[in-house]
XYZ file of C-alpha atoms in Angstrom:
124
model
C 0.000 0.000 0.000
C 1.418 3.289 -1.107
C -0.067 6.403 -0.276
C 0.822 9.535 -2.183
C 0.500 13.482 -1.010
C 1.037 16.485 -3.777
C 2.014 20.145 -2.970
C 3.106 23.055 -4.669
C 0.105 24.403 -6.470
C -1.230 27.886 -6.747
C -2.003 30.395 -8.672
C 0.889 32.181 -11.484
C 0.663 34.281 -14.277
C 1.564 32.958 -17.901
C 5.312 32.258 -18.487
C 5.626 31.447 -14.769
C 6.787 28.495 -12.669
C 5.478 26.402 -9.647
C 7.361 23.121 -9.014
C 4.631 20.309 -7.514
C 5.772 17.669 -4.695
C 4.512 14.087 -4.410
C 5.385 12.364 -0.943
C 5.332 8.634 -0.976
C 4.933 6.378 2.044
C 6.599 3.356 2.066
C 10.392 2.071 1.955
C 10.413 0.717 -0.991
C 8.792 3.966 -3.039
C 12.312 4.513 -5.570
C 11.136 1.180 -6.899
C 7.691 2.502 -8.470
C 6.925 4.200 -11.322
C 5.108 7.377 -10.323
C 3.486 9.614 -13.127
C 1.741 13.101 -13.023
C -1.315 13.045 -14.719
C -3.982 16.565 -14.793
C -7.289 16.719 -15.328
C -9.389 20.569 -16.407
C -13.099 21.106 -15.789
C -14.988 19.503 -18.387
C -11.648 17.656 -19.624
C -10.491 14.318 -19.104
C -7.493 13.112 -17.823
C -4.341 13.430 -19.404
C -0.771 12.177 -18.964
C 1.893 14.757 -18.372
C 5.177 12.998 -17.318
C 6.464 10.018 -15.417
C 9.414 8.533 -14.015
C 10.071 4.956 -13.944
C 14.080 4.009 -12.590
C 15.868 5.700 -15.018
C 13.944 6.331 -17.622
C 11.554 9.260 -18.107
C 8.878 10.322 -20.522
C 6.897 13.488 -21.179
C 3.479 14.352 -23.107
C 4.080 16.544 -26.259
C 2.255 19.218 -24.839
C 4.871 19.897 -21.986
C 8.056 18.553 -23.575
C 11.074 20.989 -22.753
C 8.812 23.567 -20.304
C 8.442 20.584 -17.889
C 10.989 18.341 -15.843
C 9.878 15.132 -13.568
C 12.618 14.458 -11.113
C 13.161 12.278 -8.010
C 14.768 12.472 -4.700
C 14.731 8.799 -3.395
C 16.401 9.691 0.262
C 12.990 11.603 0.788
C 10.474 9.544 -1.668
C 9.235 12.480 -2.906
C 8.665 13.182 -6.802
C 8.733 16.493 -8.248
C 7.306 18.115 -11.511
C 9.278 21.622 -12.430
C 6.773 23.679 -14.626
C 8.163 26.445 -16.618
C 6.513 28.548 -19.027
C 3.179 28.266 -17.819
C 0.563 28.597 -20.202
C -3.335 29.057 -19.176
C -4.067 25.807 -21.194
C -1.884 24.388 -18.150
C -4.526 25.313 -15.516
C -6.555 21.444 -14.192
C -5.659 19.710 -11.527
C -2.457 17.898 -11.531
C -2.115 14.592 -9.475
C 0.313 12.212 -8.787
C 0.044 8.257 -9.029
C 2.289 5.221 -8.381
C 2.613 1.987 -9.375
C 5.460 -0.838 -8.664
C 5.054 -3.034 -11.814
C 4.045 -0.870 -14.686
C 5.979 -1.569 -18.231
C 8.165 1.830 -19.229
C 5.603 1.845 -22.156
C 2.541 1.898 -20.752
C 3.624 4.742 -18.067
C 0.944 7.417 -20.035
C -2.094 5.205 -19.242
C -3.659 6.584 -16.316
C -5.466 2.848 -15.644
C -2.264 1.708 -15.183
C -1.550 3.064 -11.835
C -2.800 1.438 -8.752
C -2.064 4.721 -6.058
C -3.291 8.561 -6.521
C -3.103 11.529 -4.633
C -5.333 14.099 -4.033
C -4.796 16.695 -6.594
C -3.114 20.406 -6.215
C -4.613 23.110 -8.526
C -2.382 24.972 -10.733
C -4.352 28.054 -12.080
C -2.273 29.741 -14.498
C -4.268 33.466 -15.626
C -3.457 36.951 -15.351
């Protein structure tokens, strides 16, 4: 059982940053894949990045404005935005999984653990 905790979101203006935390429980939390998926009213959910060992993949739409990154010591997972944009603005959560194929990291039913969510609002 993993559970996971976001942080970080708020509210920036266009061509901004916020950098988003996801806390992990468990000992054994460097071994899982964790993604960051977000979903916008009306919209639904997308893949944004995810992290899985060594390897790391982004969506298209986020590709060189957004960085995952890990810090095992402190199982926590973090997702540097850059360049906001308002299409940006949803909901942005975390999930984790221990046995998911590097391929299939952008499928959101592939992921067993979620967090709660953190709003990013990006407007001016």
């Amino acid at each position: 059982q993993v559970q996971l905790a976001e942080s970080g979101g708020g509210l920036v203006q266009p061509g901004g940053s916020l950098r988003l935390s996801c806390v992990g429980s468990g000992a054994t939390f460097s071994r899982y894949a964790v993604g960051w998926f977000r979903q916008a009213p009306g919209k639904e959910r997308e893949f944004v990045a995810a992290s899985r060992r060594g390897d790391v993949t982004y969506a298209d739409s986020v590709k060189g404005r957004f960085t995952i990154s890990r810090e095992n010591a402190k199982s926590t997972v973090y997702l540097q935005m850059n360049g906001l944009k308002p299409e940006d603005t949803a909901v942005y959560y975390c999930a984790a999984d221990a046995s998911i194929i590097f391929g299939l990291l952008h499928r959101s039913t592939e992921y067993d653990y979620w967090g709660q969510g953190t709003q990013v609002t990006v407007s001016s």
